[in-house]
C-alpha positions as a Python dict, from the first residue, in 0.01 Angstrom:
ca = {
    (1, 'M'): (0, 0, 0),
    (2, 'K'): (288, 230, 96),
    (3, 'K'): (450, 157, -242),
    (4, 'V'): (120, 250, -427),
    (5, 'L'): (109, 586, -233),
    (6, 'S'): (469, 670, -321),
    (7, 'I'): (418, 615, -689),
    (8, 'L'): (90, 846, -661),
    (9, 'S'): (293, 1113, -492),
    (10, 'L'): (587, 1079, -753),
    (11, 'L'): (319, 1103, -1036),
    (12, 'L'): (166, 1426, -891),
    (13, 'L'): (495, 1585, -846),
    (14, 'T'): (590, 1530, -1212),
    (15, 'L'): (265, 1683, -1332),
    (16, 'V'): (312, 1995, -1122),
    (17, 'A'): (682, 2023, -1240),
    (18, 'C'): (559, 2012, -1616),
    (19, 'E'): (292, 2289, -1573),
    (20, 'K'): (386, 2631, -1732),
    (21, 'P'): (441, 2928, -1521),
    (22, 'A'): (148, 3159, -1484),
    (23, 'A'): (124, 3434, -1755),
    (24, 'D'): (148, 3725, -1498),
    (25, 'K'): (489, 3582, -1387),
    (26, 'V'): (659, 3615, -1733),
    (27, 'A'): (888, 3932, -1800),
    (28, 'A'): (739, 4170, -2060),
    (29, 'I'): (861, 4486, -2216),
    (30, 'Q'): (615, 4776, -2219),
    (31, 'V'): (707, 5096, -2414),
    (32, 'H'): (552, 5445, -2329),
    (33, 'C'): (526, 5556, -2686),
    (34, 'D'): (319, 5481, -2997),
    (35, 'N'): (415, 5201, -3206),
    (36, 'P'): (508, 5302, -3474),
    (37, 'F'): (704, 5582, -3308),
    (38, 'V'): (687, 5877, -3551),
    (39, 'I'): (980, 6134, -3573),
    (40, 'S'): (997, 6447, -3790),
    (41, 'Y'): (1243, 6482, -4084),
    (42, 'E'): (1471, 6689, -3877),
    (43, 'G'): (1574, 6399, -3651),
    (44, 'G'): (1806, 6472, -3362),
    (45, 'N'): (1813, 6329, -3010),
    (46, 'Q'): (1516, 6120, -2933),
    (47, 'Q'): (1393, 5898, -2640),
    (48, 'F'): (1099, 5678, -2520),
    (49, 'G'): (1018, 5536, -2180),
    (50, 'Y'): (979, 5171, -2087),
    (51, 'I'): (914, 4949, -1799),
    (52, 'I'): (982, 4573, -1737),
    (53, 'S'): (692, 4359, -1601),
    (54, 'N'): (819, 4082, -1366),
    (55, 'P'): (1187, 4171, -1397),
    (56, 'V'): (1445, 3910, -1349),
    (57, 'E'): (1755, 3974, -1126),
    (58, 'G'): (2053, 4020, -1316),
    (59, 'V'): (1890, 4071, -1661),
    (60, 'Q'): (1940, 4382, -1859),
    (61, 'M'): (1749, 4512, -2167),
    (62, 'S'): (1932, 4574, -2495),
    (63, 'A'): (1834, 4770, -2801),
    (64, 'S'): (1964, 4733, -3149),
    (65, 'F'): (1886, 4886, -3496),
    (66, 'T'): (2016, 4768, -3824),
    (67, 'S'): (1959, 5081, -4043),
    (68, 'Y'): (2227, 5355, -4069),
    (69, 'W'): (2007, 5634, -3978),
    (70, 'I'): (1977, 5585, -3615),
    (71, 'T'): (2280, 5561, -3404),
    (72, 'D'): (2399, 5622, -3039),
    (73, 'I'): (2124, 5382, -2884),
    (74, 'T'): (2161, 5376, -2500),
    (75, 'V'): (1946, 5183, -2271),
    (76, 'H'): (1889, 5356, -1942),
    (77, 'D'): (1713, 5241, -1617),
    (78, 'N'): (1365, 5348, -1751),
    (79, 'Y'): (1417, 5492, -2099),
    (80, 'V'): (1602, 5444, -2420),
    (81, 'S'): (1778, 5745, -2598),
    (82, 'F'): (1903, 5754, -2969),
    (83, 'N'): (2015, 5989, -3240),
    (84, 'V'): (1817, 6029, -3568),
    (85, 'E'): (1983, 6148, -3874),
    (86, 'R'): (1786, 6427, -4064),
    (87, 'N'): (1604, 6274, -4364),
    (88, 'R'): (1727, 6454, -4672),
    (89, 'E'): (1474, 6287, -4897),
    (90, 'K'): (1093, 6359, -4938),
    (91, 'E'): (1007, 6012, -4882),
    (92, 'S'): (934, 5864, -4535),
    (93, 'R'): (1135, 5574, -4404),
    (94, 'S'): (1077, 5312, -4152),
    (95, 'A'): (1275, 5039, -3964),
    (96, 'D'): (1248, 4833, -3658),
    (97, 'M'): (1426, 4870, -3335),
    (98, 'Q'): (1460, 4534, -3142),
    (99, 'L'): (1428, 4545, -2780),
    (100, 'K'): (1534, 4233, -2583),
    (101, 'Y'): (1503, 4129, -2225),
    (102, 'G'): (1633, 3786, -2160),
    (103, 'E'): (1418, 3552, -2372),
    (104, 'T'): (1157, 3827, -2430),
    (105, 'S'): (1172, 4059, -2738),
    (106, 'L'): (963, 4346, -2877),
    (107, 'L'): (998, 4521, -3204),
    (108, 'L'): (923, 4896, -3210),
    (109, 'T'): (879, 5054, -3552),
    (110, 'I'): (1069, 5390, -3611),
    (111, 'T'): (902, 5587, -3880),
    (112, 'Q'): (1063, 5926, -3993),
    (113, 'E'): (888, 6172, -4207),
    (114, 'G'): (1021, 6299, -4525),
    (115, 'K'): (1138, 6649, -4565),
    (116, 'T'): (877, 6890, -4677),
    (117, 'S'): (1087, 7131, -4878),
    (118, 'D'): (1357, 7123, -5158),
    (119, 'Y'): (1620, 7206, -4890),
    (120, 'D'): (1779, 6980, -4628),
    (121, 'Y'): (1740, 7270, -4365),
    (122, 'E'): (1447, 7507, -4387),
    (123, 'I'): (1486, 7807, -4133),
    (124, 'K'): (1235, 8071, -4037),
    (125, 'A'): (1462, 8291, -3845),
    (126, 'T'): (1301, 8493, -3555),
    (127, 'V'): (1606, 8720, -3458),
    (128, 'F'): (1822, 8937, -3670),
    (129, 'G'): (2119, 9132, -3567),
    (130, 'G'): (2516, 9163, -3574),
    (131, 'E'): (2770, 9417, -3634),
    (132, 'Y'): (2830, 9714, -3867),
    (133, 'T'): (3209, 9764, -3890),
    (134, 'G'): (3215, 10035, -4161),
    (135, 'N'): (3425, 10114, -4461),
    (136, 'D'): (3683, 9837, -4546),
    (137, 'G'): (3879, 10108, -4760),
    (138, 'D'): (3721, 10066, -5114),
    (139, 'D'): (3381, 10204, -5046),
    (140, 'N'): (3268, 9853, -4952),
    (141, 'Y'): (3082, 9869, -4613),
    (142, 'N'): (3092, 9551, -4398),
    (143, 'Y'): (2780, 9424, -4241),
    (144, 'Y'): (2840, 9108, -4017),
    (145, 'V'): (2494, 8952, -3990),
    (146, 'Q'): (2387, 8707, -3734),
    (147, 'L'): (2040, 8556, -3736),
    (148, 'G'): (1861, 8246, -3616),
    (149, 'D'): (1584, 8128, -3379),
    (150, 'A'): (1745, 8212, -3048),
    (151, 'E'): (1857, 8536, -2862),
    (152, 'I'): (2191, 8672, -2995),
    (153, 'N'): (2445, 8725, -2730),
    (154, 'A'): (2826, 8734, -2707),
    (155, 'D'): (2868, 8374, -2743),
    (156, 'N'): (2524, 8268, -2909),
    (157, 'N'): (2512, 7977, -2664),
    (158, 'V'): (2138, 7973, -2607),
    (159, 'P'): (2041, 7599, -2545),
    (160, 'N'): (1904, 7440, -2862),
    (161, 'G'): (1948, 7760, -3075),
    (162, 'T'): (2027, 7760, -3431),
    (163, 'Y'): (2255, 8044, -3563),
    (164, 'Y'): (2370, 8162, -3906),
    (165, 'Y'): (2662, 8403, -3985),
    (166, 'F'): (2695, 8626, -4310),
    (167, 'D'): (3003, 8852, -4355),
    (168, 'I'): (2850, 9091, -4610),
    (169, 'Y'): (3003, 9367, -4824),
    (170, 'A'): (2765, 9650, -4955),
    (171, 'A'): (2794, 9960, -5147),
    (172, 'K'): (2583, 10171, -4902),
    (173, 'R'): (2712, 10305, -4557),
    (174, 'G'): (2530, 10219, -4255),
    (175, 'G'): (2542, 10538, -4060),
    (176, 'E'): (2414, 10542, -3689),
    (177, 'H'): (2126, 10317, -3744),
    (178, 'P'): (2258, 10064, -4001),
    (179, 'I'): (2014, 9865, -4215),
    (180, 'L'): (2141, 9593, -4438),
    (181, 'P'): (2110, 9739, -4780),
    (182, 'N'): (1881, 9580, -5053),
    (183, 'G'): (2067, 9379, -5316),
    (184, 'T'): (2192, 9036, -5400),
    (185, 'Y'): (2518, 8898, -5246),
    (186, 'T'): (2692, 8587, -5354),
    (187, 'L'): (2962, 8386, -5162),
    (188, 'D'): (3315, 8477, -5243),
    (189, 'P'): (3550, 8188, -5202),
    (190, 'K'): (3843, 8401, -5201),
    (191, 'S'): (3705, 8631, -4922),
    (192, 'D'): (3824, 8952, -5130),
    (193, 'H'): (3560, 9174, -4948),
    (194, 'A'): (3410, 9276, -5289),
    (195, 'I'): (3087, 9480, -5301),
    (196, 'G'): (2798, 9247, -5345),
    (197, 'T'): (2964, 8954, -5177),
    (198, 'F'): (2980, 8761, -4848),
    (199, 'T'): (3297, 8583, -4757),
    (200, 'K'): (3358, 8198, -4728),
    (201, 'E'): (3577, 8259, -4425),
    (202, 'W'): (3308, 8375, -4200),
    (203, 'G'): (3008, 8207, -4362),
    (204, 'K'): (2904, 7948, -4119),
    (205, 'A'): (2627, 7801, -3890),
    (206, 'H'): (2577, 7604, -3577),
    (207, 'V'): (2314, 7425, -3398),
    (208, 'N'): (2346, 7416, -3007),
    (209, 'D'): (2271, 7119, -2783),
    (210, 'A'): (2084, 7145, -2464),
    (211, 'D'): (2392, 7285, -2285),
    (212, 'G'): (2409, 7573, -2546),
    (213, 'Q'): (2735, 7423, -2706),
    (214, 'P'): (2760, 7365, -3097),
    (215, 'A'): (2645, 7002, -3157),
    (216, 'V'): (2644, 7066, -3541),
    (217, 'S'): (2843, 7299, -3726),
    (218, 'F'): (2842, 7396, -4080),
    (219, 'Q'): (3093, 7592, -4309),
    (220, 'M'): (2943, 7762, -4623),
    (221, 'V'): (3100, 7701, -4968),
    (222, 'S'): (2840, 7861, -5214),
    (223, 'G'): (2513, 8044, -5193),
    (224, 'T'): (2334, 8360, -5249),
    (225, 'V'): (2158, 8626, -5020),
    (226, 'T'): (1882, 8838, -5142),
    (227, 'V'): (1777, 9137, -4941),
    (228, 'T'): (1463, 9339, -5015),
    (229, 'D'): (1269, 9584, -4800),
    (230, 'N'): (1245, 9404, -4461),
    (231, 'K'): (1325, 9072, -4587),
    (232, 'F'): (1646, 8854, -4574),
    (233, 'D'): (1645, 8540, -4810),
    (234, 'A'): (1942, 8318, -4824),
    (235, 'V'): (2002, 7974, -5000),
    (236, 'V'): (2345, 7840, -4910),
    (237, 'Y'): (2531, 7512, -4932),
    (238, 'M'): (2763, 7359, -4683),
    (239, 'E'): (3077, 7154, -4688),
    (240, 'D'): (2882, 6839, -4569),
    (241, 'G'): (2659, 6872, -4885),
    (242, 'T'): (2349, 7005, -4716),
    (243, 'S'): (2145, 7277, -4848),
    (244, 'H'): (1992, 7557, -4627),
    (245, 'H'): (1723, 7807, -4686),
    (246, 'I'): (1705, 8077, -4421),
    (247, 'V'): (1437, 8358, -4425),
    (248, 'Y'): (1393, 8643, -4187),
    (249, 'E'): (1109, 8909, -4224),
    (250, 'G'): (1125, 9237, -4039),
    (251, 'E'): (1371, 9541, -3985),
    (252, 'L'): (1723, 9427, -4102),
    (253, 'Y'): (1872, 9634, -3825),
    (254, 'V'): (2229, 9557, -3733),
    (255, 'P'): (2275, 9708, -3380),
    (256, 'T'): (2621, 9701, -3296),
    (257, 'V'): (2794, 10008, -3472),
    (258, 'V'): (3141, 10093, -3540),
    (259, 'Y'): (3280, 10363, -3300),
    (260, 'S'): (3328, 10708, -3451),
    (261, 'P'): (3495, 11009, -3284),
    (262, 'E'): (3284, 11329, -3230),
    (263, 'Y'): (3462, 11484, -3535),
    (264, 'G'): (3720, 11388, -3774),
    (265, 'S'): (3891, 11707, -3867),
    (266, 'K'): (4256, 11754, -3784),
    (267, 'L'): (4240, 12150, -3861),
    (268, 'T'): (4317, 12356, -3549),
    (269, 'E'): (4238, 12692, -3739),
    (270, 'D'): (4060, 12818, -4055),
    (271, 'Y'): (4200, 12682, -4371),
    (272, 'N'): (4240, 12925, -4672),
    (273, 'F'): (4392, 12837, -5012),
    (274, 'E'): (4435, 12960, -5368),
    (275, 'F'): (4615, 12742, -5620),
    (276, 'P'): (4605, 12629, -5984),
    (277, 'G'): (4646, 12247, -6033),
    (278, 'Y'): (4549, 11924, -6203),
    (279, 'M'): (4209, 11735, -6191),
    (280, 'R'): (4089, 11389, -6241),
    (281, 'L'): (3731, 11341, -6304),
    (282, 'S'): (3573, 10991, -6216),
    (283, 'Y'): (3219, 10954, -6364),
    (284, 'Y'): (2987, 10673, -6196),
    (285, 'G'): (2670, 10763, -6379),
    (286, 'D'): (2345, 10743, -6193),
    (287, 'D'): (2505, 10533, -5908),
    (288, 'F'): (2256, 10642, -5643),
    (289, 'G'): (1958, 10569, -5872),
    (290, 'I'): (1804, 10923, -5836),
    (291, 'G'): (1814, 11037, -6198),
    (292, 'A'): (2129, 11237, -6166),
    (293, 'D'): (2507, 11156, -6205),
    (294, 'Y'): (2765, 11102, -5939),
    (295, 'W'): (3110, 11238, -5986),
    (296, 'S'): (3432, 11220, -5787),
    (297, 'L'): (3672, 11517, -5835),
    (298, 'A'): (4032, 11474, -5734),
    (299, 'L'): (4205, 11821, -5718),
    (300, 'M'): (4575, 11794, -5722),
    (301, 'E'): (4838, 12087, -5666),
    (302, 'D'): (5139, 11891, -5811),
    (303, 'P'): (5034, 11549, -5988),
    (304, 'N'): (5391, 11486, -6085),
    (305, 'V'): (5534, 11424, -5740),
    (306, 'M'): (5203, 11401, -5568),
    (307, 'S'): (5272, 11654, -5314),
    (308, 'G'): (5100, 11980, -5146),
    (309, 'N'): (4725, 12009, -5149),
    (310, 'Y'): (4497, 11733, -5248),
    (311, 'F'): (4107, 11747, -5238),
    (312, 'Q'): (3863, 11495, -5308),
    (313, 'I'): (3512, 11656, -5387),
    (314, 'K'): (3217, 11414, -5453),
    (315, 'I'): (2906, 11558, -5607),
    (316, 'I'): (2570, 11460, -5769),
    (317, 'T'): (2458, 11691, -6054),
    (318, 'Q'): (2115, 11782, -6163),
    (319, 'S'): (2062, 11530, -6456),
    (320, 'C'): (2209, 11222, -6629),
    (321, 'D'): (2465, 11374, -6867),
    (322, 'S'): (2839, 11279, -6852),
    (323, 'S'): (2944, 11615, -7025),
    (324, 'Y'): (3169, 11863, -6865),
    (325, 'E'): (2916, 12136, -6882),
    (326, 'S'): (2668, 11926, -6658),
    (327, 'L'): (2935, 11983, -6375),
    (328, 'A'): (2852, 12359, -6359),
    (329, 'G'): (2652, 12466, -6062),
    (330, 'T'): (2632, 12552, -5706),
    (331, 'Y'): (2622, 12255, -5466),
    (332, 'A'): (2488, 12241, -5116),
    (333, 'P'): (2574, 11943, -4874),
    (334, 'C'): (2369, 11626, -4844),
    (335, 'S'): (2439, 11286, -4686),
    (336, 'D'): (2519, 10997, -4884),
    (337, 'L'): (2244, 10817, -4697),
    (338, 'D'): (2000, 11062, -4843),
    (339, 'P'): (2151, 11170, -5176),
    (340, 'Q'): (1986, 11476, -5353),
    (341, 'K'): (2038, 11618, -5687),
    (342, 'G'): (2272, 11930, -5709),
    (343, 'C'): (2460, 11838, -5385),
    (344, 'F'): (2815, 11760, -5261),
    (345, 'L'): (2841, 11464, -5040),
    (346, 'R'): (2921, 11577, -4675),
    (347, 'G'): (3242, 11471, -4545),
    (348, 'L'): (3270, 11268, -4220),
    (349, 'L'): (3480, 11023, -4025),
    (350, 'E'): (3307, 10679, -3963),
    (351, 'G'): (3542, 10435, -3761),
    (352, 'N'): (3867, 10505, -3892),
    (353, 'M'): (3755, 10578, -4264),
    (354, 'Y'): (3681, 10921, -4404),
    (355, 'I'): (3359, 10932, -4614),
    (356, 'G'): (3243, 11178, -4866),
    (357, 'S'): (3433, 11495, -4950),
    (358, 'Q'): (3760, 11570, -4787),
    (359, 'I'): (4071, 11794, -4800),
    (360, 'Y'): (4416, 11674, -4748),
    (361, 'W'): (4719, 11908, -4699),
    (362, 'G'): (5095, 11840, -4675),
    (363, 'L'): (5072, 11535, -4917),
    (364, 'A'): (5417, 11403, -4970),
    (365, 'G'): (5534, 11134, -5221),
    (366, 'G'): (5186, 11038, -5294),
    (367, 'F'): (5098, 10940, -4932),
    (368, 'I'): (4807, 11098, -4734),
    (369, 'D'): (4882, 11202, -4391),
    (370, 'Q'): (4579, 11121, -4178),
    (371, 'N'): (4668, 11383, -3932),
    (372, 'K'): (4652, 11654, -4216),
    (373, 'T'): (4285, 11576, -4319),
    (374, 'A'): (3951, 11753, -4274),
    (375, 'P'): (3596, 11664, -4385),
    (376, 'V'): (3418, 11914, -4595),
    (377, 'Y'): (3105, 11915, -4399),
    (378, 'D'): (2883, 12207, -4465),
    (379, 'G'): (2860, 12530, -4680),
    (380, 'E'): (2855, 12558, -5053),
    (381, 'I'): (3076, 12464, -5353),
    (382, 'K'): (3061, 12638, -5673),
    (383, 'I'): (3186, 12483, -6013),
    (384, 'E'): (3231, 12711, -6323),
    (385, 'V'): (3313, 12542, -6667),
    (386, 'D'): (3442, 12723, -6951),
    (387, 'G'): (3536, 12489, -7224),
    (388, 'Q'): (3829, 12303, -7076),
    (389, 'N'): (3870, 12551, -6806),
    (390, 'F'): (3744, 12467, -6451),
    (391, 'T'): (3710, 12703, -6156),
    (392, 'I'): (3608, 12531, -5827),
    (393, 'T'): (3533, 12766, -5505),
    (394, 'L'): (3485, 12636, -5157),
    (395, 'D'): (3297, 12843, -4904),
    (396, 'C'): (3259, 12572, -4628),
    (397, 'V'): (3338, 12448, -4285),
    (398, 'D'): (3483, 12120, -4153),
    (399, 'D'): (3300, 11902, -3898),
    (400, 'N'): (3445, 12110, -3597),
    (401, 'G'): (3353, 12458, -3726),
    (402, 'H'): (3677, 12557, -3898),
    (403, 'K'): (3638, 12754, -4220),
    (404, 'I'): (3753, 12604, -4534),
    (405, 'A'): (3767, 12851, -4823),
    (406, 'G'): (3942, 12913, -5165),
    (407, 'T'): (3956, 12857, -5529),
    (408, 'F'): (4115, 12594, -5733),
    (409, 'T'): (4163, 12619, -6105),
    (410, 'C'): (4285, 12413, -6381),
    (411, 'V'): (4295, 12381, -6759),
    (412, 'G'): (4168, 12026, -6877),
    (413, 'A'): (4123, 11705, -6680),
    (414, 'D'): (4160, 11340, -6706),
    (415, 'F'): (3831, 11176, -6745),
    (416, 'Y'): (3763, 10803, -6601),
    (417, 'D'): (3435, 10647, -6684),
    (418, 'R'): (3347, 10422, -6392),
    (419, 'S'): (2977, 10395, -6444),
    (420, 'K'): (2810, 10048, -6444),
    (421, 'K'): (2789, 9903, -6776),
}
């Protein structure tokens, strides 16, 4: 009898050992996101949470992805982080991330949307600023533009901010309230600072991480900036092959302005002159677009050794006519920022460069002494033309109130046509 009971007990134990464990005791992976997990075409750092039901001591979850466009997968205690490359195609793409916990696994489908434009990066900038550094020496005025979607500061280190930089050279001076001039600017790979260009050297961009440090940086290799009233529109291409379209709408004000002294004249007393000499006439046509010609008159006392007095008088006539006779008239001052017919461009010092009409004295060996310079700031300039004979009379003052008065005469002049063809 005891033998029969022993056999029955053994059979009972065997049956219990063969039973499957209860379903609620099996480890399971639960993700706290939709499946598929949809990501925008921009990509970037992503994460999702998870929990393990019925965890097993000593077992860790792993995650893997076989396609190239997801990298840096890291499994943390309660979430998974990873990086998604930007989708440069208009078609969406999908692949599975495999999550494994012991013998348990789960496939999470990752779907990335296709880009919505013809460019890899489409940026609607919300902030515009930068620096105006003035004249670079060839009537090319430098605007170092910064724009993006975050505050502009000394380091441009706002977390997750995107910033673009354009080193632009324009033909128009900025003055005390510099506005980026209208026009088309192309990237210059040689960075020659020519008018109508922006330099490769300083053409760049970066996208910051959560700590405000550049996570991705770009160097421009080609592109175009188009500026119209209250609109900045740029298409640029980077060394990594990406294309970027950047648009900003609003006042194109560059707030940091080159420092200029109170006045630029080096005169300590009134300046009176009377001399015959030699003149070079440079004709620029309707350079200001106001229906009148712009001329630059170089008045030299001794052109052979380039010494003595040297005046640079810049005028706008009453009409578009390249004849010498069109120069005759009486000219009042006007600003190059507000050009008028029948005016001479007021002289001034901006930064360390002299702008507009100037007089120089003590010229030696063809070199201008900046300590012997005075802007022709206000007053009246009269030009008389009699065939090949010119008489130019100044009844003016500098920007510090010193009188500049006298008469220059010459017979004939060298003519240089520098108008835009």
